[in-house]
mmCIF file of C-alpha atoms in Angstrom:
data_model
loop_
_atom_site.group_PDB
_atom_site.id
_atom_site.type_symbol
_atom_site.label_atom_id
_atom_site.label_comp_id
_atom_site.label_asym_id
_atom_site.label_seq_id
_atom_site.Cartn_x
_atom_site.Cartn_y
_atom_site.Cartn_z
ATOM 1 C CA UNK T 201 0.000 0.000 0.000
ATOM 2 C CA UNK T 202 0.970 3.568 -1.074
ATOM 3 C CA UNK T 203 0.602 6.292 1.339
ATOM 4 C CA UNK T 204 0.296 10.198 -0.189
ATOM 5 C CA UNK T 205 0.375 12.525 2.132
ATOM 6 C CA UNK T 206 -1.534 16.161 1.127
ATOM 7 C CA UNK T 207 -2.403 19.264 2.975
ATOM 8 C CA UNK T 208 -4.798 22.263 1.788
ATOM 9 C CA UNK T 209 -5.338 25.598 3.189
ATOM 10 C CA UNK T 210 -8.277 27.109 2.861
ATOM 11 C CA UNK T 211 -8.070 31.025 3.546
ATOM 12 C CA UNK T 212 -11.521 32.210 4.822
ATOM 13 C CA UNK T 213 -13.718 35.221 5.691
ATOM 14 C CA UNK T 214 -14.000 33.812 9.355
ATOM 15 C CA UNK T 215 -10.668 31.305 9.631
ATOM 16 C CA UNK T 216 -8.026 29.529 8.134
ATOM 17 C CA UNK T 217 -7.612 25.991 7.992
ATOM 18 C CA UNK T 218 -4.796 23.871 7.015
ATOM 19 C CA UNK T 219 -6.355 20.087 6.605
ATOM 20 C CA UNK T 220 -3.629 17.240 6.485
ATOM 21 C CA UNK T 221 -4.705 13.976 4.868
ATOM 22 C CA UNK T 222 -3.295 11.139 4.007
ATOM 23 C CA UNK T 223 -4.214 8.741 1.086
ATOM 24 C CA UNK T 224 -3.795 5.206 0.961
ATOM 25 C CA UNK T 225 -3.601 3.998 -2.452
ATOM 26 C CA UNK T 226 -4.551 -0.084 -3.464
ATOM 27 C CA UNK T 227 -3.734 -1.627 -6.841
ATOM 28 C CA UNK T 228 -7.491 -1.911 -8.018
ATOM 29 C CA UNK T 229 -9.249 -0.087 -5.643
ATOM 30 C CA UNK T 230 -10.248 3.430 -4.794
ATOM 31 C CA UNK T 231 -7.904 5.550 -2.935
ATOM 32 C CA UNK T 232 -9.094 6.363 0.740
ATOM 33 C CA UNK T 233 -8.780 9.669 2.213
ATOM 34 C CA UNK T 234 -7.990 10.053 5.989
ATOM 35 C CA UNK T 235 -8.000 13.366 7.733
ATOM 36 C CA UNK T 236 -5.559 13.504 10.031
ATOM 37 C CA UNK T 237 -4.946 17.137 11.237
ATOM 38 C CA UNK T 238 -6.963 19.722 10.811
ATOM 39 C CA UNK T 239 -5.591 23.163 12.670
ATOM 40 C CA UNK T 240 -8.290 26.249 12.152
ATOM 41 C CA UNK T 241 -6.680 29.968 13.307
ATOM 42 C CA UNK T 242 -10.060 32.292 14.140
ATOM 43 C CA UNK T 243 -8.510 35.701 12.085
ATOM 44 C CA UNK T 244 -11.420 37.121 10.558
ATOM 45 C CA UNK T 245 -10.265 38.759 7.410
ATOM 46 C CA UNK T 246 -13.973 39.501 6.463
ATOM 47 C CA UNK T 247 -13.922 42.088 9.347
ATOM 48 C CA UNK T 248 -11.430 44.069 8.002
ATOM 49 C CA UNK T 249 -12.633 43.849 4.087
ATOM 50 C CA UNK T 250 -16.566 44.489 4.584
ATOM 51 C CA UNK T 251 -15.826 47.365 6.475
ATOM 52 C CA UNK T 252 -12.709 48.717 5.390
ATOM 53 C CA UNK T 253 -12.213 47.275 1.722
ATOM 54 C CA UNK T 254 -8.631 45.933 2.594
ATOM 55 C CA UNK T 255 -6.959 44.064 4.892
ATOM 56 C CA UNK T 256 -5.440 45.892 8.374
ATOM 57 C CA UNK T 257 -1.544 45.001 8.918
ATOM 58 C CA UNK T 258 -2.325 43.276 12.532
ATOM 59 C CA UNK T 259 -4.125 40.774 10.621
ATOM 60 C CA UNK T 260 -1.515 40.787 7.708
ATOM 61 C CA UNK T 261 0.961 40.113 10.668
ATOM 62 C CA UNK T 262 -1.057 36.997 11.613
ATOM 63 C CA UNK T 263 -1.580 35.966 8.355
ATOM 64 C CA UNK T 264 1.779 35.918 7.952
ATOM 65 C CA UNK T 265 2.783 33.744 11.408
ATOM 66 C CA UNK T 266 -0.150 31.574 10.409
ATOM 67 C CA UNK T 267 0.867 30.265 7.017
ATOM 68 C CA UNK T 268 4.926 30.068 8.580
ATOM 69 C CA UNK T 269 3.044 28.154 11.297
ATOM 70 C CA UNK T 270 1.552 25.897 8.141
ATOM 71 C CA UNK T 271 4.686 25.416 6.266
ATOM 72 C CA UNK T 272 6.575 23.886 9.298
ATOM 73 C CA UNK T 273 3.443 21.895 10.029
ATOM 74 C CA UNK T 274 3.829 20.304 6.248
ATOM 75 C CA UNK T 275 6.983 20.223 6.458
ATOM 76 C CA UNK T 276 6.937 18.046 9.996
ATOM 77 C CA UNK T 277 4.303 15.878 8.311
ATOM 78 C CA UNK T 278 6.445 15.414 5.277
ATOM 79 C CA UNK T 279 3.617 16.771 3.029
ATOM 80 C CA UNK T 280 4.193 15.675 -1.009
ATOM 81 C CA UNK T 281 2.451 18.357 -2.573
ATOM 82 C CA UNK T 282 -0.468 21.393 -0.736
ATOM 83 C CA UNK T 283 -2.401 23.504 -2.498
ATOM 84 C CA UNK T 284 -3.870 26.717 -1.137
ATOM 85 C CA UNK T 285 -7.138 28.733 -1.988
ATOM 86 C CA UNK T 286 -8.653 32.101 -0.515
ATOM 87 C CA UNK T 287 -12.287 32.492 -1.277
ATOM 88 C CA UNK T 288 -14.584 35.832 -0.663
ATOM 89 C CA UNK T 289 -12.541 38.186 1.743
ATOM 90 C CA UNK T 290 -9.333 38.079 -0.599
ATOM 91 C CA UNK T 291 -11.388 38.540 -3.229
ATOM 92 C CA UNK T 292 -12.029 41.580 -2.703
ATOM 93 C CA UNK T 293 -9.587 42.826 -0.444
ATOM 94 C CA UNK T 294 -8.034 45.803 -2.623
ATOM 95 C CA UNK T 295 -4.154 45.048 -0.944
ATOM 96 C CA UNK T 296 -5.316 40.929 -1.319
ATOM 97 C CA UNK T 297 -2.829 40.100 -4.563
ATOM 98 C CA UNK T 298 0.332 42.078 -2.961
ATOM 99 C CA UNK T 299 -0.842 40.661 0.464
ATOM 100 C CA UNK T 300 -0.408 37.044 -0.973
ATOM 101 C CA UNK T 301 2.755 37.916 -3.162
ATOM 102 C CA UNK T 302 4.318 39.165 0.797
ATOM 103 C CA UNK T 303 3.307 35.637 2.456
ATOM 104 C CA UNK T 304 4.913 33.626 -0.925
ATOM 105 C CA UNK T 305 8.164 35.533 -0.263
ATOM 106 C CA UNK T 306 8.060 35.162 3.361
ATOM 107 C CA UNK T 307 6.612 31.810 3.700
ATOM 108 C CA UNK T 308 7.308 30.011 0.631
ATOM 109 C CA UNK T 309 3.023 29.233 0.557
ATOM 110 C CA UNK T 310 1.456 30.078 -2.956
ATOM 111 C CA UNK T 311 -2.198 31.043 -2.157
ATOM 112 C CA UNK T 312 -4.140 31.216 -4.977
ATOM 113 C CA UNK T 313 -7.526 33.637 -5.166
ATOM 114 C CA UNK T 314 -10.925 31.263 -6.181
ATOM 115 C CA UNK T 315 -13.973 32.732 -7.695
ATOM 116 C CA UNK T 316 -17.691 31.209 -6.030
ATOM 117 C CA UNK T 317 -17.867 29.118 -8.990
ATOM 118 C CA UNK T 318 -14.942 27.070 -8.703
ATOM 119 C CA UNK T 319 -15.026 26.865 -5.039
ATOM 120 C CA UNK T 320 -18.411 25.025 -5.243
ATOM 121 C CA UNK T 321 -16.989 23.058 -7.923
ATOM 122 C CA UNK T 322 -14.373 21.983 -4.961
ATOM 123 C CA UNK T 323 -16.749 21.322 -2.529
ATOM 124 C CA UNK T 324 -18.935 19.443 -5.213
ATOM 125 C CA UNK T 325 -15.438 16.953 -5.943
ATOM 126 C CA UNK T 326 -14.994 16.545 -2.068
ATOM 127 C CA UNK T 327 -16.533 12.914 -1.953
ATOM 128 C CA UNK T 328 -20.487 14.288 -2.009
ATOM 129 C CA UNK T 329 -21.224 12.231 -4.949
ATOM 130 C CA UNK T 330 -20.581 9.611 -2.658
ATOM 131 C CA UNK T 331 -23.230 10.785 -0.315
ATOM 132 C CA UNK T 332 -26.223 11.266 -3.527
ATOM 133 C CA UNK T 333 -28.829 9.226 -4.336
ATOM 134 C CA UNK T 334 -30.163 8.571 -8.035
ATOM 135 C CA UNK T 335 -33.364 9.944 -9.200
ATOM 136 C CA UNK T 336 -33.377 12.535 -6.028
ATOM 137 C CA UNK T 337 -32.698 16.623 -6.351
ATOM 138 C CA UNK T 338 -30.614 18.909 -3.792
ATOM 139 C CA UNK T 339 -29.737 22.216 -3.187
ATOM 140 C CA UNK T 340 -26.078 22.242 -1.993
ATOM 141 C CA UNK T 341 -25.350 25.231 0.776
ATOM 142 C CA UNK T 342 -22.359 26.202 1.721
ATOM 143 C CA UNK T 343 -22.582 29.128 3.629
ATOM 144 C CA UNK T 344 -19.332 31.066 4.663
ATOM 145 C CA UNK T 345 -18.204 34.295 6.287
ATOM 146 C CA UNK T 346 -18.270 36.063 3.070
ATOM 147 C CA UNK T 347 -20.709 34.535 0.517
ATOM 148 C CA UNK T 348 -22.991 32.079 0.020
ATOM 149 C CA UNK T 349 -22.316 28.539 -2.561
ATOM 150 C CA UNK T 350 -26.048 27.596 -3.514
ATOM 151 C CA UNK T 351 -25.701 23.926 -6.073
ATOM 152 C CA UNK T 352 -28.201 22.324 -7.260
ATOM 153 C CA UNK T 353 -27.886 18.979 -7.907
ATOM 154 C CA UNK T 354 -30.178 16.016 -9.605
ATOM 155 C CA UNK T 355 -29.745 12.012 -10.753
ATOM 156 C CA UNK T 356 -25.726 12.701 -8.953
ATOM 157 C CA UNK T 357 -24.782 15.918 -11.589
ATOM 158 C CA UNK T 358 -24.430 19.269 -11.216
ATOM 159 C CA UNK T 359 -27.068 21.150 -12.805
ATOM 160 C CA UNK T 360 -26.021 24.805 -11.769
ATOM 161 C CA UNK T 361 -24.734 27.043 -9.300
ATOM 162 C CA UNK T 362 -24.464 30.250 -8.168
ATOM 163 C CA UNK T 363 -22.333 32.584 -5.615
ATOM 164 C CA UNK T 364 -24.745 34.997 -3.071
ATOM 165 C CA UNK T 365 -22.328 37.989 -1.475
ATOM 166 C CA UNK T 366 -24.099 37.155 1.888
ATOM 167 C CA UNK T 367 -22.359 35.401 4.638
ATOM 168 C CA UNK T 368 -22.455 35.297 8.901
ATOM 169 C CA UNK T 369 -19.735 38.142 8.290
ATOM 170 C CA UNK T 370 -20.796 40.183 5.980
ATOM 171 C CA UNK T 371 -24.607 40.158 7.877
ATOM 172 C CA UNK T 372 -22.672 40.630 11.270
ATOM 173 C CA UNK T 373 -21.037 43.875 9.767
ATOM 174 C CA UNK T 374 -24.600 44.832 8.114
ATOM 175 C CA UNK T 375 -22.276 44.788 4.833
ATOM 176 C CA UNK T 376 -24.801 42.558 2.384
ATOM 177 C CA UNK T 377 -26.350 44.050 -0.499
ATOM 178 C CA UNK T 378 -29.277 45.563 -0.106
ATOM 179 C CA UNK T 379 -31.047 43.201 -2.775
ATOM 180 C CA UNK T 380 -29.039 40.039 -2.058
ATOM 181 C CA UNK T 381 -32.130 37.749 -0.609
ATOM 182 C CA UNK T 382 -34.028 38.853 -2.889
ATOM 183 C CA UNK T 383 -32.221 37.767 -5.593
ATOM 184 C CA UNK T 384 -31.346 34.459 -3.816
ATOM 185 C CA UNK T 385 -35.009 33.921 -3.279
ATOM 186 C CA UNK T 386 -35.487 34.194 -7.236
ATOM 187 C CA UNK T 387 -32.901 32.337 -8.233
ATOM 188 C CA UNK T 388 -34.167 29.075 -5.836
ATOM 189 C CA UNK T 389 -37.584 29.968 -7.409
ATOM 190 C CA UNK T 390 -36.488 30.160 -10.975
ATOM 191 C CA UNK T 391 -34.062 26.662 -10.525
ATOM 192 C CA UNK T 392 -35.434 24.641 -8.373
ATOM 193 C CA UNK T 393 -38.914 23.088 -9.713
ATOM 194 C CA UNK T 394 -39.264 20.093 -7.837
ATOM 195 C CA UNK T 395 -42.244 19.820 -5.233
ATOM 196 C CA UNK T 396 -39.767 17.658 -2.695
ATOM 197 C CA UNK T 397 -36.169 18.661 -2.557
ATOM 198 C CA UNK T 398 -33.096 18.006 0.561
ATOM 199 C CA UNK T 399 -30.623 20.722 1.094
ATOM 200 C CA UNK T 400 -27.032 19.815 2.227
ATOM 201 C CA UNK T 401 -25.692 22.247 4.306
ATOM 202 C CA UNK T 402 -21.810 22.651 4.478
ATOM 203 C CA UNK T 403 -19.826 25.092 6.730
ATOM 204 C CA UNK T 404 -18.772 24.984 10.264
ATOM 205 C CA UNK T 405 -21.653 26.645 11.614
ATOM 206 C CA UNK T 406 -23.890 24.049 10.454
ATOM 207 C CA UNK T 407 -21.847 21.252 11.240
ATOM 208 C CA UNK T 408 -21.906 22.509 14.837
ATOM 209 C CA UNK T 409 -25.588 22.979 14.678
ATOM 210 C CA UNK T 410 -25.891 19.241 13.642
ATOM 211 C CA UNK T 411 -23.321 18.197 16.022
ATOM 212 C CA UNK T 412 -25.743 19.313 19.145
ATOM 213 C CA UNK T 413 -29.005 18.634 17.837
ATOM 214 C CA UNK T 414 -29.241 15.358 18.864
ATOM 215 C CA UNK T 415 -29.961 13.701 15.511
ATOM 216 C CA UNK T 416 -28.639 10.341 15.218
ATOM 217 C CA UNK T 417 -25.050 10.744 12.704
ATOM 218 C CA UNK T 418 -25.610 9.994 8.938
ATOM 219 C CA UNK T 419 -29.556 11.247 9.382
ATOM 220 C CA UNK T 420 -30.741 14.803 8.216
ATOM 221 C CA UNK T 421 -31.673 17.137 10.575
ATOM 222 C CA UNK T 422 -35.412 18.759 10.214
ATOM 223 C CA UNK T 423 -35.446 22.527 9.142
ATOM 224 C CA UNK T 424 -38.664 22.896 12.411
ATOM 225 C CA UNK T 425 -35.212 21.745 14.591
ATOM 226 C CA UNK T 426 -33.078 24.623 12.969
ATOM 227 C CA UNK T 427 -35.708 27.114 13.342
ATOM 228 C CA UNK T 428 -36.428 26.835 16.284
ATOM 229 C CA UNK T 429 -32.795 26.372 17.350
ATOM 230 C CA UNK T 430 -32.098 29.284 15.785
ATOM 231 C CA UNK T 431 -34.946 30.913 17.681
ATOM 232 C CA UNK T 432 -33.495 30.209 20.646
ATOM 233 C CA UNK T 433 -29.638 31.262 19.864
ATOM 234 C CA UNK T 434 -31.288 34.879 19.397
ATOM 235 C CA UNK T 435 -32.538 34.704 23.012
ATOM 236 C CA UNK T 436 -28.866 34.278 24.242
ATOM 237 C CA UNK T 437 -25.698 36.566 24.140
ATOM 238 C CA UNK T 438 -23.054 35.537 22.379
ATOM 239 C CA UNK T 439 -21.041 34.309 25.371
ATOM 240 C CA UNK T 440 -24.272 32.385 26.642
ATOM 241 C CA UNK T 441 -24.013 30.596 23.363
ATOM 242 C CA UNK T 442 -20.088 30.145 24.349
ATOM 243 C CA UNK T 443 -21.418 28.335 27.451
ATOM 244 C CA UNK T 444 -24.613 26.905 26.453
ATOM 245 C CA UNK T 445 -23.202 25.053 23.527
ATOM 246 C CA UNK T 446 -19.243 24.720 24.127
ATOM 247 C CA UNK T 447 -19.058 27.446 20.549
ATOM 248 C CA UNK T 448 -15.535 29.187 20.229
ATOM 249 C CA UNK T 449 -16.116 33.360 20.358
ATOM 250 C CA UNK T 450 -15.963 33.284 16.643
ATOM 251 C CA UNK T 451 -18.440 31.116 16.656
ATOM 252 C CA UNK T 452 -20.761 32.252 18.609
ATOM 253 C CA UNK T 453 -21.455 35.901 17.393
ATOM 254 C CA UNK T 454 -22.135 34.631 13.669
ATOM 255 C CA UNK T 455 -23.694 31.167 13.927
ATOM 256 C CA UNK T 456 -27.121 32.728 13.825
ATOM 257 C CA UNK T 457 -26.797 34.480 10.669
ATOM 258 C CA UNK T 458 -25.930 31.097 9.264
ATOM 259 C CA UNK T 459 -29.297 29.379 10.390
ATOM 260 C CA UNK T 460 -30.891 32.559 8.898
ATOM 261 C CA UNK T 461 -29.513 31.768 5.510
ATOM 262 C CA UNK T 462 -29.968 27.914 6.004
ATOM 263 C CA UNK T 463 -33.872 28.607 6.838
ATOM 264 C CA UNK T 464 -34.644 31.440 4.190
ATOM 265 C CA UNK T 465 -33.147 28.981 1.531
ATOM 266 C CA UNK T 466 -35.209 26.096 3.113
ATOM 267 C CA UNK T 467 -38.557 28.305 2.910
ATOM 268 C CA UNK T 468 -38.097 29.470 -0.111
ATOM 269 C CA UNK T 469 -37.011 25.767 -1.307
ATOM 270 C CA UNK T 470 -39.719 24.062 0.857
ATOM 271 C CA UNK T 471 -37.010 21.716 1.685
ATOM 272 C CA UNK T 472 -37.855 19.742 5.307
ATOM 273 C CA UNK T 473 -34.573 18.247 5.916
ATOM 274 C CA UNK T 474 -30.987 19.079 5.865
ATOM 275 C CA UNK T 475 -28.256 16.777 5.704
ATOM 276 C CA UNK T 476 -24.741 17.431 6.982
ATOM 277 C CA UNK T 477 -22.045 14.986 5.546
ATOM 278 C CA UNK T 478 -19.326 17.322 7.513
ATOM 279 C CA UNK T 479 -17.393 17.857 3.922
ATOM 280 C CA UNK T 480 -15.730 21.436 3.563
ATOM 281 C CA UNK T 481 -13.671 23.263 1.305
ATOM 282 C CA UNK T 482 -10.569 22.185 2.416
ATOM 283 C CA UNK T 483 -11.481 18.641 1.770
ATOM 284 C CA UNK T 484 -12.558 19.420 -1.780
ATOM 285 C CA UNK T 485 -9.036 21.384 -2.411
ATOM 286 C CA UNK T 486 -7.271 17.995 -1.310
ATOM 287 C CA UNK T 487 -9.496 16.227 -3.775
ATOM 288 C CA UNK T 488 -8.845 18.769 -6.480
ATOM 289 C CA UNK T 489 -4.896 18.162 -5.854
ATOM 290 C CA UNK T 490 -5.359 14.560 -5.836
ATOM 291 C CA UNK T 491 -6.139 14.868 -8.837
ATOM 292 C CA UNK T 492 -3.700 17.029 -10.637
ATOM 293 C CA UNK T 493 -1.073 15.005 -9.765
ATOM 294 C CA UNK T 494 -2.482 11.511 -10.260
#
């Protein structure tokens, strides 16, 4: 058995990650992906860029000791190949390109900038075909700190997607477009024409949603659970939430704009359930190097 070991770093509004897996590869059979570190540093770069349009030097400063942080990490874990992506926030931070070309000469890490539609191509590639079922439609939701990944998927293909600027962020900052649920809510109504559809939701918030509902792992959750669990989060300060439900502080001041988005897309869907396979960006970057160099 062959053992590849691969690391992605995925460059958020809210955190970055850096995922370590390692693949062990069978003559004849399909490679298996393990994750076996992930590390997640809470520097909200959406802060800075929905408010400010760039990026402040404190958090270019921990950017920086982040990704040298990374590259020893790899480097301990012997990593073959990484490959790293920034989504929304670097985007369209206006010092983003000369911010990345800094932590290249300092850390050695290429970071490349991804638009919405190939991140949810990414998150598409990150095993979820696995996880469909023939003849069935979804609407695929990965909501982040800075937008919004809506897919809709039927009979295990992607039929389209689209990229929302609206994320727990950007609503925490009051920075989304005035018009942006509005044109979400048209977009569902104009794609989606099945009378029983399942979302998926992806995203830390979500996953911690799922994590304390008490649903039994591998079943959906019930969108009457995260509405009224999301009821109940606005009843509670952010550091009751810290308590209540074990969240880290950047957690706990944006997980309810994250139901809000999960529940406005299942209303306007008329979805009833939401699944949570716990599959993120990072996992579909490691997929998406896995297969350049294979």
């Amino acid at each position: 058995m062959k053992i590849r070991k691969l690391a992605a770093i995925d460059i958020g509004s809210n955190a970055i990650r850096l995922l370590i897996n390692y693949i062990y590869e069978q003559p004849d059979k399909d490679p298996v992906f393990n994750k076996t570190s992930l590390v997640r540093m809470p520097i909200r770069l959406g802060h800075d860029v929905f408010t400010e349009s760039e990026i402040s030097q404190e958090n270019i400063d921990r950017m920086i000791d982040a990704m040298k942080s990374y590259a020893l990490m790899m480097k301990v874990y012997g990593i073959e190949d990484y490959k790293a992506c920034a989504t929304s926030a670097m985007r369209e931070a206006k010092n983003g390109k000369k911010i990345l070309r800094t932590i290249e000469k300092k850390t050695g890490i290429c970071v490349e900038i991804i638009d919405g539609k190939t991140e949810a191509e990414m998150l598409f590639s990150a095993g979820l075909n696995q996880f469909l079922q023939q003849d069935k439609a979804f609407l695929y939701v990965d909501v982040g700190g800075g937008s919004s990944e809506l897919t809709y998927l039927k009979n295990n293909k992607v039929i389209t997607s689209r990229s929302f600027e609206v994320g727990t962020v950007r609503l925490l900052e009051h920075r989304e477009k005035k018009n942006v649920f509005p044109e979400m809510q048209q977009w569902i109504q104009d794609t989606i024409k099945e009378e029983s559809i399942e979302l998926i939701g992806a995203g830390g918030n979500i996953n911690h949603v799922y994590k304390y509902s008490g649903v039994k792992l591998g079943t959906p959750m019930s969108v009457l659970y995260t509405n009224r669990h999301h009821k109940n989060l606005l009843k509670l300060t952010p550091e009751e939430r810290m308590q209540t439900y074990n969240m880290k502080p950047d957690r706990a001041d944006v997980v309810v704009y994250a139901l809000e988005i999960y529940n406005k897309v299942a209303k306007w869907s008329h979805a009833k359930r939401i699944h949570v396979p716990k599959i993120g960006l990072s996992d579909g970057i490691i997929r998406s190097l896995y297969k350049e160099i294979n």
